[in-house]
Short mmCIF file of C-alpha atoms in Angstrom, two decimals:
data_model
loop_
_atom_site.label_atom_id
_atom_site.label_comp_id
_atom_site.label_asym_id
_atom_site.label_seq_id
_atom_site.Cartn_x
_atom_site.Cartn_y
_atom_site.Cartn_z
CA MET A 1 32.00 -13.02 -8.86
CA THR A 2 29.06 -13.86 -6.62
CA ARG A 3 26.85 -10.90 -5.80
CA PHE A 4 25.18 -10.53 -2.39
CA ASP A 5 22.98 -7.95 -0.79
CA SER A 6 24.58 -6.23 2.18
CA ALA A 7 21.74 -6.78 4.63
CA ILE A 8 21.79 -9.95 6.72
CA GLY A 9 18.65 -11.63 8.07
CA ARG A 10 18.16 -13.46 11.33
CA TYR A 11 15.58 -14.29 13.99
CA VAL A 12 15.17 -12.88 17.47
CA TYR A 13 12.80 -14.06 20.19
CA LEU A 14 10.60 -11.37 21.68
CA ASP A 15 8.31 -11.70 24.66
CA ILE A 16 5.23 -9.57 24.16
CA LYS A 17 2.37 -9.80 26.67
CA ASP A 18 3.61 -13.20 27.90
CA VAL A 19 3.72 -14.72 24.43
CA GLU A 20 7.00 -15.61 22.75
CA TYR A 21 7.34 -14.46 19.15
CA ARG A 22 10.10 -15.54 16.77
CA VAL A 23 10.61 -12.35 14.76
CA TYR A 24 12.58 -12.08 11.55
CA PHE A 25 14.55 -8.98 10.73
CA GLU A 26 17.11 -7.83 8.21
CA ASP A 27 20.00 -5.69 9.36
CA SER A 28 22.19 -3.40 7.31
CA GLY A 29 24.81 -3.80 9.99
CA GLY A 30 26.87 -1.59 12.22
CA ASP A 31 27.50 -0.91 15.85
CA SER A 32 26.49 1.74 18.36
CA ARG A 33 28.35 4.41 16.39
CA LYS A 34 25.56 4.31 13.85
CA ILE A 35 22.08 5.66 14.50
CA PRO A 36 19.63 2.77 14.72
CA LEU A 37 16.68 3.03 12.32
CA LEU A 38 13.73 0.68 12.62
CA LEU A 39 11.68 0.09 9.47
CA GLN A 40 8.01 -0.98 9.68
CA HIS A 41 6.25 -2.42 6.64
CA THR A 42 2.67 -1.79 5.48
CA ALA A 43 -0.47 -3.76 6.32
CA GLY A 44 -0.53 -7.30 5.03
CA ALA A 45 3.04 -7.10 3.75
CA ASP A 46 6.54 -7.61 5.20
CA GLY A 47 10.00 -6.16 5.49
CA ARG A 48 10.94 -6.97 1.90
CA GLN A 49 9.41 -3.60 1.06
CA TRP A 50 12.50 -1.99 2.56
CA ARG A 51 15.06 -4.00 0.58
CA HIS A 52 16.16 -1.03 -1.51
CA VAL A 53 16.50 1.30 1.46
CA LEU A 54 18.53 -1.35 3.32
CA GLU A 55 21.00 -1.43 0.45
CA ASP A 56 21.53 2.32 0.20
CA ARG A 57 25.23 2.80 0.87
CA GLU A 58 24.91 6.48 1.73
CA LEU A 59 22.34 5.83 4.46
CA ALA A 60 24.21 2.78 5.70
CA GLU A 61 27.25 4.93 6.52
CA ARG A 62 25.37 6.70 9.30
CA PHE A 63 22.42 4.44 10.09
CA ARG A 64 22.06 0.85 11.21
CA MET A 65 18.83 -0.02 9.40
CA ILE A 66 16.64 -2.84 10.68
CA ALA A 67 13.59 -3.98 8.73
CA TYR A 68 11.46 -6.45 10.69
CA ASP A 69 8.45 -8.62 9.89
CA LEU A 70 5.60 -8.23 12.33
CA PRO A 71 4.38 -11.53 13.80
CA TYR A 72 2.10 -13.30 11.29
CA HIS A 73 3.87 -11.54 8.42
CA GLY A 74 6.63 -12.67 6.10
CA LYS A 75 9.11 -14.88 7.89
CA SER A 76 7.71 -14.03 11.33
CA LEU A 77 5.42 -17.01 11.74
CA PRO A 78 2.44 -17.04 14.09
CA PRO A 79 3.48 -17.82 17.66
CA VAL A 80 3.59 -21.42 18.76
CA GLY A 81 2.20 -20.64 22.18
CA ILE A 82 -1.35 -19.61 21.28
CA GLU A 83 -4.12 -21.24 19.26
CA TRP A 84 -4.25 -18.43 16.75
CA TRP A 85 -6.20 -20.58 14.27
CA LYS A 86 -9.24 -20.35 16.56
CA GLN A 87 -9.26 -16.56 16.60
CA GLU A 88 -9.89 -13.82 14.09
CA TYR A 89 -6.59 -12.08 13.44
CA LYS A 90 -6.86 -8.44 14.46
CA LEU A 91 -3.94 -6.03 14.88
CA THR A 92 -4.40 -3.65 17.80
CA LYS A 93 -2.60 -0.41 18.60
CA ASP A 94 -1.47 -1.80 21.92
CA PHE A 95 0.22 -4.82 20.36
CA LEU A 96 1.67 -2.90 17.42
CA MET A 97 3.30 -0.31 19.67
CA ARG A 98 4.97 -3.07 21.69
CA VAL A 99 6.74 -4.71 18.75
CA PRO A 100 9.34 -2.06 17.77
CA ARG A 101 9.94 -1.25 21.44
CA ALA A 102 10.53 -4.90 22.31
CA LEU A 103 12.79 -5.28 19.30
CA ALA A 104 14.81 -2.20 20.25
CA ARG A 105 15.28 -3.55 23.79
CA ALA A 106 16.28 -6.99 22.55
CA LEU A 107 18.87 -5.58 20.15
CA GLY A 108 20.15 -3.00 22.60
CA LEU A 109 19.18 -0.05 20.41
CA ARG A 110 19.30 3.27 22.20
CA ARG A 111 16.46 5.59 21.20
CA PRO A 112 16.27 4.47 17.57
CA VAL A 113 14.67 6.41 14.78
CA PHE A 114 11.40 4.81 13.76
CA MET A 115 10.17 4.90 10.18
CA GLY A 116 7.05 3.17 8.92
CA SER A 117 4.61 3.33 6.05
CA SER A 118 0.81 3.09 6.16
CA ILE A 119 0.19 1.18 9.40
CA GLY A 120 3.82 2.10 10.02
CA GLY A 121 3.07 5.73 9.28
CA HIS A 122 0.17 5.76 11.70
CA LEU A 123 2.35 3.89 14.21
CA ALA A 124 4.97 6.64 13.93
CA LEU A 125 2.37 9.08 15.25
CA ASP A 126 1.21 6.71 17.99
CA LEU A 127 4.77 6.08 19.17
CA ALA A 128 5.50 9.81 19.19
CA LEU A 129 2.40 10.38 21.29
CA HIS A 130 2.62 7.47 23.71
CA HIS A 131 6.35 6.63 23.84
CA PRO A 132 8.40 9.70 22.97
CA GLU A 133 11.08 8.65 25.41
CA ASP A 134 11.87 5.54 23.36
CA PHE A 135 12.59 7.19 20.00
CA ARG A 136 14.70 10.16 18.97
CA ALA A 137 12.63 10.77 15.82
CA VAL A 138 9.81 9.25 13.84
CA VAL A 139 9.28 9.35 10.08
CA GLY A 140 5.65 8.68 9.21
CA VAL A 141 5.23 7.67 5.58
CA GLU A 142 1.61 7.82 4.38
CA ALA A 143 0.50 8.77 7.88
CA ALA A 144 -2.67 10.41 9.15
CA SER A 145 -4.54 10.83 12.40
CA ALA A 146 -7.37 8.66 11.08
CA THR A 147 -8.25 6.79 7.89
CA PRO A 148 -11.69 5.25 8.43
CA GLY A 149 -13.72 3.19 6.03
CA GLY A 150 -11.38 0.48 4.79
CA TYR A 151 -11.94 -2.29 7.34
CA LEU A 152 -14.04 -4.42 4.98
CA ASP A 153 -15.01 -8.10 4.90
CA LEU A 154 -14.12 -8.12 1.22
CA TRP A 155 -10.41 -8.18 2.10
CA ASN A 156 -10.81 -11.64 3.60
CA HIS A 157 -13.74 -13.46 2.03
CA PRO A 158 -13.77 -17.16 1.16
CA ARG A 159 -14.80 -16.36 -2.42
CA VAL A 160 -12.16 -13.70 -3.03
CA SER A 161 -8.52 -14.57 -3.69
CA ASN A 162 -5.40 -12.68 -2.69
CA ALA A 163 -5.20 -11.44 -6.28
CA PHE A 164 -7.85 -8.85 -5.40
CA LYS A 165 -5.88 -7.10 -2.68
CA ALA A 166 -2.70 -7.31 -4.75
CA SER A 167 -4.45 -5.62 -7.67
CA VAL A 168 -5.91 -2.87 -5.52
CA MET A 169 -2.51 -2.21 -3.97
CA TYR A 170 -1.01 -1.97 -7.47
CA GLY A 171 -3.46 0.84 -8.13
CA LEU A 172 -2.27 2.73 -5.07
CA MET A 173 1.09 3.39 -6.69
CA ALA A 174 2.21 6.13 -9.04
CA PRO A 175 1.67 5.22 -12.72
CA THR A 176 5.15 6.49 -13.48
CA ALA A 177 6.91 4.24 -10.95
CA PRO A 178 9.03 1.47 -12.48
CA GLU A 179 6.74 -1.34 -13.61
CA ALA A 180 8.94 -4.11 -12.22
CA TYR A 181 8.94 -2.56 -8.74
CA ARG A 182 5.19 -1.97 -8.74
CA ARG A 183 4.66 -5.60 -9.66
CA GLU A 184 7.07 -6.72 -6.97
CA THR A 185 5.23 -4.67 -4.37
CA ALA A 186 1.87 -6.12 -5.42
CA TRP A 187 3.38 -9.62 -5.46
CA GLY A 188 4.10 -9.34 -1.77
CA TYR A 189 0.41 -8.74 -1.16
CA SER A 190 -0.58 -11.83 -3.09
CA GLN A 191 1.66 -13.81 -0.74
CA GLY A 192 0.33 -12.59 2.59
CA ALA A 193 -1.75 -14.97 4.68
CA PRO A 194 -5.40 -14.24 3.76
CA PRO A 195 -6.65 -12.96 7.13
CA VAL A 196 -3.71 -10.69 7.80
CA PHE A 197 -4.36 -7.69 5.56
CA LYS A 198 -7.89 -7.21 6.82
CA GLY A 199 -6.75 -7.76 10.39
CA ASP A 200 -4.05 -5.11 10.02
CA LEU A 201 -6.64 -2.70 8.68
CA TYR A 202 -8.39 -2.95 12.04
CA TYR A 203 -5.51 -0.92 13.42
CA HIS A 204 -5.20 1.29 10.31
CA ASP A 205 -8.87 2.18 9.98
CA VAL A 206 -10.32 1.72 13.47
CA ASP A 207 -7.97 1.37 16.42
CA HIS A 208 -5.43 4.01 15.40
CA ALA A 209 -7.92 6.91 15.17
CA MET A 210 -6.27 9.67 17.18
CA GLY A 211 -9.01 12.29 17.28
CA ASP A 212 -7.25 15.53 18.18
CA ARG A 213 -4.54 13.88 20.28
CA ALA A 214 -1.80 14.54 17.73
CA ARG A 215 -1.70 18.04 19.28
CA GLU A 216 -0.17 16.45 22.38
CA ILE A 217 2.92 15.24 20.54
CA ASP A 218 5.96 17.11 21.82
CA THR A 219 8.56 17.48 19.07
CA SER A 220 11.12 18.70 21.59
CA LYS A 221 11.15 15.10 22.84
CA VAL A 222 10.74 13.28 19.53
CA ALA A 223 11.12 14.86 16.10
CA VAL A 224 8.28 14.17 13.67
CA PHE A 225 8.67 14.03 9.90
CA LEU A 226 5.79 13.10 7.61
CA LEU A 227 6.12 12.11 3.93
CA THR A 228 3.13 11.24 1.73
CA GLY A 229 2.94 10.27 -1.93
CA GLU A 230 0.73 12.41 -4.15
CA TYR A 231 -0.88 9.34 -5.75
CA ASP A 232 -1.93 7.80 -2.44
CA TRP A 233 -5.73 7.76 -2.55
CA SER A 234 -6.05 5.76 0.67
CA THR A 235 -4.10 8.31 2.73
CA PRO A 236 -4.47 11.46 0.68
CA PRO A 237 -1.73 14.04 1.29
CA ALA A 238 -4.36 16.43 2.64
CA LEU A 239 -4.85 14.11 5.63
CA SER A 240 -1.12 13.99 6.34
CA GLN A 241 -0.92 17.75 6.06
CA ALA A 242 -3.82 18.13 8.45
CA VAL A 243 -2.17 16.07 11.16
CA ALA A 244 1.20 17.77 10.58
CA GLU A 245 -0.48 21.13 11.20
CA GLN A 246 -1.73 19.84 14.55
CA ILE A 247 1.80 19.03 15.72
CA PRO A 248 3.97 22.07 16.48
CA GLY A 249 7.40 21.49 14.98
CA ALA A 250 6.37 18.60 12.74
CA ARG A 251 7.61 18.61 9.15
CA PHE A 252 5.54 17.46 6.19
CA GLN A 253 6.31 17.00 2.52
CA ILE A 254 4.27 15.72 -0.41
CA MET A 255 6.28 13.30 -2.52
CA GLU A 256 5.60 13.97 -6.19
CA GLY A 257 5.46 10.97 -8.48
CA LEU A 258 4.99 8.53 -5.60
CA GLY A 259 2.07 6.58 -4.16
CA HIS A 260 1.32 4.50 -1.08
CA PHE A 261 4.45 2.34 -1.22
CA PRO A 262 7.21 4.82 -2.03
CA MET A 263 10.08 2.75 -0.61
CA SER A 264 9.32 -0.21 -2.84
CA GLU A 265 7.49 1.22 -5.86
CA ASP A 266 10.21 3.76 -6.76
CA PRO A 267 13.08 3.55 -4.30
CA GLU A 268 15.35 6.05 -6.04
CA ARG A 269 12.71 8.72 -6.06
CA PHE A 270 11.80 7.97 -2.44
CA LEU A 271 15.42 8.11 -1.32
CA GLY A 272 15.61 11.58 -2.85
CA TYR A 273 13.01 12.69 -0.30
CA LEU A 274 14.27 10.53 2.53
CA ARG A 275 17.98 11.36 2.57
CA PRO A 276 17.52 15.02 3.58
CA VAL A 277 15.15 13.98 6.38
CA LEU A 278 17.57 11.42 7.75
CA GLY A 279 20.42 13.85 7.22
CA GLU A 280 18.62 16.32 9.46
CA ILE A 281 18.06 13.64 12.07
CA ALA A 282 21.72 12.65 11.92
CA SER A 283 22.79 16.27 12.28
CA ALA A 284 20.61 16.66 15.33
CA ALA A 285 22.33 13.61 16.78
CA GLY A 286 25.71 15.25 16.16
CA CYS A 287 26.66 12.78 13.52
CA ALA A 288 26.71 14.97 10.41
CA GLY A 289 28.92 13.41 7.76
CA MET B 1 -13.54 12.01 -31.10
CA ALA B 2 -15.00 8.87 -29.51
CA LEU B 3 -13.47 7.74 -26.23
CA LEU B 4 -12.22 4.53 -27.85
CA GLU B 5 -12.23 2.80 -31.23
CA TRP B 6 -14.90 0.41 -30.03
CA ASN B 7 -14.85 -1.78 -33.14
CA ARG B 8 -11.16 -2.61 -32.60
CA LEU B 9 -11.38 -3.12 -28.87
CA ALA B 10 -12.06 -6.87 -28.76
CA ASP B 11 -8.95 -7.72 -30.80
CA ARG B 12 -6.77 -5.60 -28.57
CA VAL B 13 -8.23 -6.96 -25.33
CA ASN B 14 -8.09 -10.59 -26.42
CA ALA B 15 -4.47 -10.25 -27.52
CA ASP B 16 -3.38 -9.08 -24.07
CA PRO B 17 -1.63 -11.86 -22.10
CA GLU B 18 -2.12 -10.30 -18.70
CA PHE B 19 -5.83 -9.81 -19.31
CA ALA B 20 -6.12 -13.42 -20.47
CA LEU B 21 -4.74 -14.64 -17.15
CA ALA B 22 -6.78 -12.29 -14.99
CA ALA B 23 -10.06 -12.86 -16.87
CA ARG B 24 -9.94 -16.65 -17.09
CA PHE B 25 -13.38 -18.26 -16.65
CA TRP B 26 -15.03 -14.81 -16.68
CA ASP B 27 -18.59 -14.71 -17.96
CA ALA B 28 -20.08 -11.27 -17.52
CA THR B 29 -21.51 -8.20 -19.16
CA LEU B 30 -19.95 -4.84 -18.45
CA ARG B 31 -21.79 -1.64 -19.32
CA LEU B 32 -19.76 1.53 -19.76
CA ASP B 33 -21.71 4.80 -19.55
CA VAL B 34 -19.61 7.49 -21.21
CA GLY B 35 -21.52 10.72 -20.81
CA THR B 36 -24.84 10.11 -22.57
CA GLU B 37 -23.66 7.08 -24.56
CA SER B 38 -23.41 3.50 -23.38
CA ARG B 39 -21.52 0.45 -24.56
CA ARG B 40 -22.06 -3.14 -23.53
CA LEU B 41 -19.05 -5.47 -23.37
CA ARG B 42 -19.83 -9.18 -23.22
CA PHE B 43 -17.19 -11.51 -21.81
CA GLU B 44 -17.40 -15.26 -22.18
CA GLY B 45 -14.85 -17.74 -20.93
CA GLY B 46 -12.51 -14.83 -20.28
CA SER B 47 -12.64 -13.43 -23.82
CA LEU B 48 -14.31 -10.23 -24.98
CA ARG B 49 -16.90 -11.55 -27.44
CA GLU B 50 -18.66 -8.38 -28.50
CA VAL B 51 -18.89 -4.65 -27.94
CA THR B 52 -22.24 -3.08 -28.79
CA ALA B 53 -23.98 0.22 -28.27
CA CYS B 54 -26.81 -0.13 -25.80
CA GLU B 55 -29.42 1.75 -23.84
CA ARG B 56 -28.28 3.52 -20.68
CA GLU B 57 -30.29 1.21 -18.43
CA ALA B 58 -29.39 -1.98 -20.31
CA GLU B 59 -29.06 -4.93 -17.96
CA CYS B 60 -25.53 -5.86 -17.02
CA ASP B 61 -23.44 -7.55 -14.34
CA LEU B 62 -21.14 -4.59 -13.78
CA HIS B 63 -21.45 -1.01 -14.78
CA ILE B 64 -19.10 1.95 -14.74
CA ALA B 65 -20.52 5.42 -15.37
CA ALA B 66 -18.83 8.77 -15.62
CA PRO B 67 -19.01 12.03 -17.55
CA VAL B 68 -16.87 12.14 -20.67
CA GLN B 69 -14.26 14.36 -19.06
CA GLU B 70 -13.86 11.99 -16.13
CA TRP B 71 -13.33 9.09 -18.52
CA GLU B 72 -10.69 11.15 -20.31
CA ARG B 73 -8.91 11.80 -17.02
CA LEU B 74 -9.17 8.15 -16.02
CA LEU B 75 -7.73 7.04 -19.37
CA ALA B 76 -5.07 9.74 -19.70
CA ALA B 77 -1.65 8.42 -20.71
CA VAL B 78 -0.25 9.58 -17.36
CA PRO B 79 -3.26 9.98 -15.08
CA ARG B 80 -3.27 12.66 -12.43
CA PRO B 81 -3.37 11.59 -8.77
CA PHE B 82 -6.33 9.42 -7.80
CA TYR B 83 -7.22 8.80 -11.47
CA GLN B 84 -4.56 6.13 -11.88
CA ASP B 85 -6.82 3.31 -10.75
CA LEU B 86 -10.55 2.57 -10.88
CA PHE B 87 -10.84 1.66 -7.19
CA GLY B 88 -9.39 4.94 -6.04
CA ALA B 89 -11.02 6.99 -8.79
CA GLN B 90 -14.55 5.91 -7.89
CA LEU B 91 -13.87 6.84 -4.25
CA HIS B 92 -12.60 10.32 -5.02
CA HIS B 93 -14.11 11.41 -8.33
CA ASP B 94 -17.40 11.55 -10.24
CA ILE B 95 -17.15 7.93 -11.32
CA THR B 96 -19.80 5.39 -10.37
CA LEU B 97 -19.23 1.68 -10.16
CA ASN B 98 -22.01 -0.84 -9.56
CA ALA B 99 -21.45 -4.56 -9.24
CA ASN B 100 -21.99 -7.50 -6.98
CA PRO B 101 -19.11 -6.95 -4.53
CA LEU B 102 -17.85 -10.53 -4.70
CA ASP B 103 -17.89 -10.64 -8.50
CA PHE B 104 -16.19 -7.27 -8.58
CA ALA B 105 -13.46 -8.44 -6.20
CA ALA B 106 -12.93 -11.73 -7.99
CA TYR B 107 -12.36 -10.02 -11.32
CA TYR B 108 -10.89 -6.72 -10.21
CA PRO B 109 -7.48 -7.67 -11.66
CA ALA B 110 -9.16 -8.14 -15.04
CA LEU B 111 -11.07 -4.85 -14.73
CA ARG B 112 -7.91 -3.03 -13.74
CA ARG B 113 -6.02 -4.44 -16.71
CA LEU B 114 -8.96 -3.69 -19.02
CA LEU B 115 -8.77 0.00 -18.15
CA GLU B 116 -5.03 -0.04 -18.76
CA ILE B 117 -5.68 -1.50 -22.21
CA PHE B 118 -8.17 1.32 -22.84
CA ARG B 119 -5.50 3.80 -21.76
CA GLU B 120 -2.92 2.23 -24.08
CA ALA B 121 -5.41 2.19 -26.96
CA ARG B 122 -6.06 5.91 -26.56
CA SER B 123 -2.35 6.69 -26.32
CA THR B 124 -1.62 4.72 -29.48
CA ARG B 125 -4.41 6.43 -31.34
CA ALA B 126 -3.30 9.90 -30.18
#
């Protein structure tokens, strides 16, 4: 008997700042009875990182999970309407915040939950601060108020191949995570277009920096949950804890035995931490199962 | 006990298929400062040709220095957080890495695998 994944992929056209983007996403399915959950991948990667979460039957009973590829990532090609090859690729906070909101509008999602890792984790905080009305909750994985120092030319140098960033990303994962999944996660990095990882780190290491503004996040409007892997040396748990302490009502947990890519390096272990968080969000929405 | 069985290292490294792929075309000398002792590893055409004791300031293309206890943590069978990888370890711990940045980046996959081989060698010996 032929075996298929449950998630289905398709393309949607989004208009962001007068440019049309053809954006790829994978959808676990469901209608408005399920809570929509948007999934944002890490810098230089794509939505394949969420493939295990998308297939979790327990989560799929209550959540409609949508993992999208940012423009220039994965199957979301660069836009046809601009001469992107004449510009240095650089991801800004302004653009990044527009993508999940445009996607939610296009798909008719009412106040989805947003979950993201790394740039997605930082984005969770930015969305909670700047657009609390658009999301019922955010889950920031490997999130912090600032992570300076990593926006380096070495990530996109003519004499350095993609194997470098893939190898460094491999080292960001827990040594006890399943080998095959760590390799798969690193593989995705070796496939990314060369300028993209460094360009994404502009947001991660420069443009995101929140200063003390996390204090302004109002968790009565948007719930905030932060999860960080203990092996993550690029966003050490202490940084996530520090920003959680600035946000009254935010929840933070260190994930033992996990690193920077928990959803793809060791999905079963990550789901053990994630299910209670999403269960709490579902209960708050009156959808406890 | 010495950090590694240095005289058996070349055979182990050169038998590793992942290292062979990552280190192809690599010509370089790597000096490892382990506490007060130093070892020089010479790579040629991607193979580890010799491992010799050397002076602490011996000329080399790359050099990794750390106290003995930091090396032991780096090469533990299951490293504690931030010791699992050289890149992260030298950012957060008392481990020094010196190299031409482009050479380092080009052969980081080989360096990373080399340290894993060290880790496996210690685990096997223990």
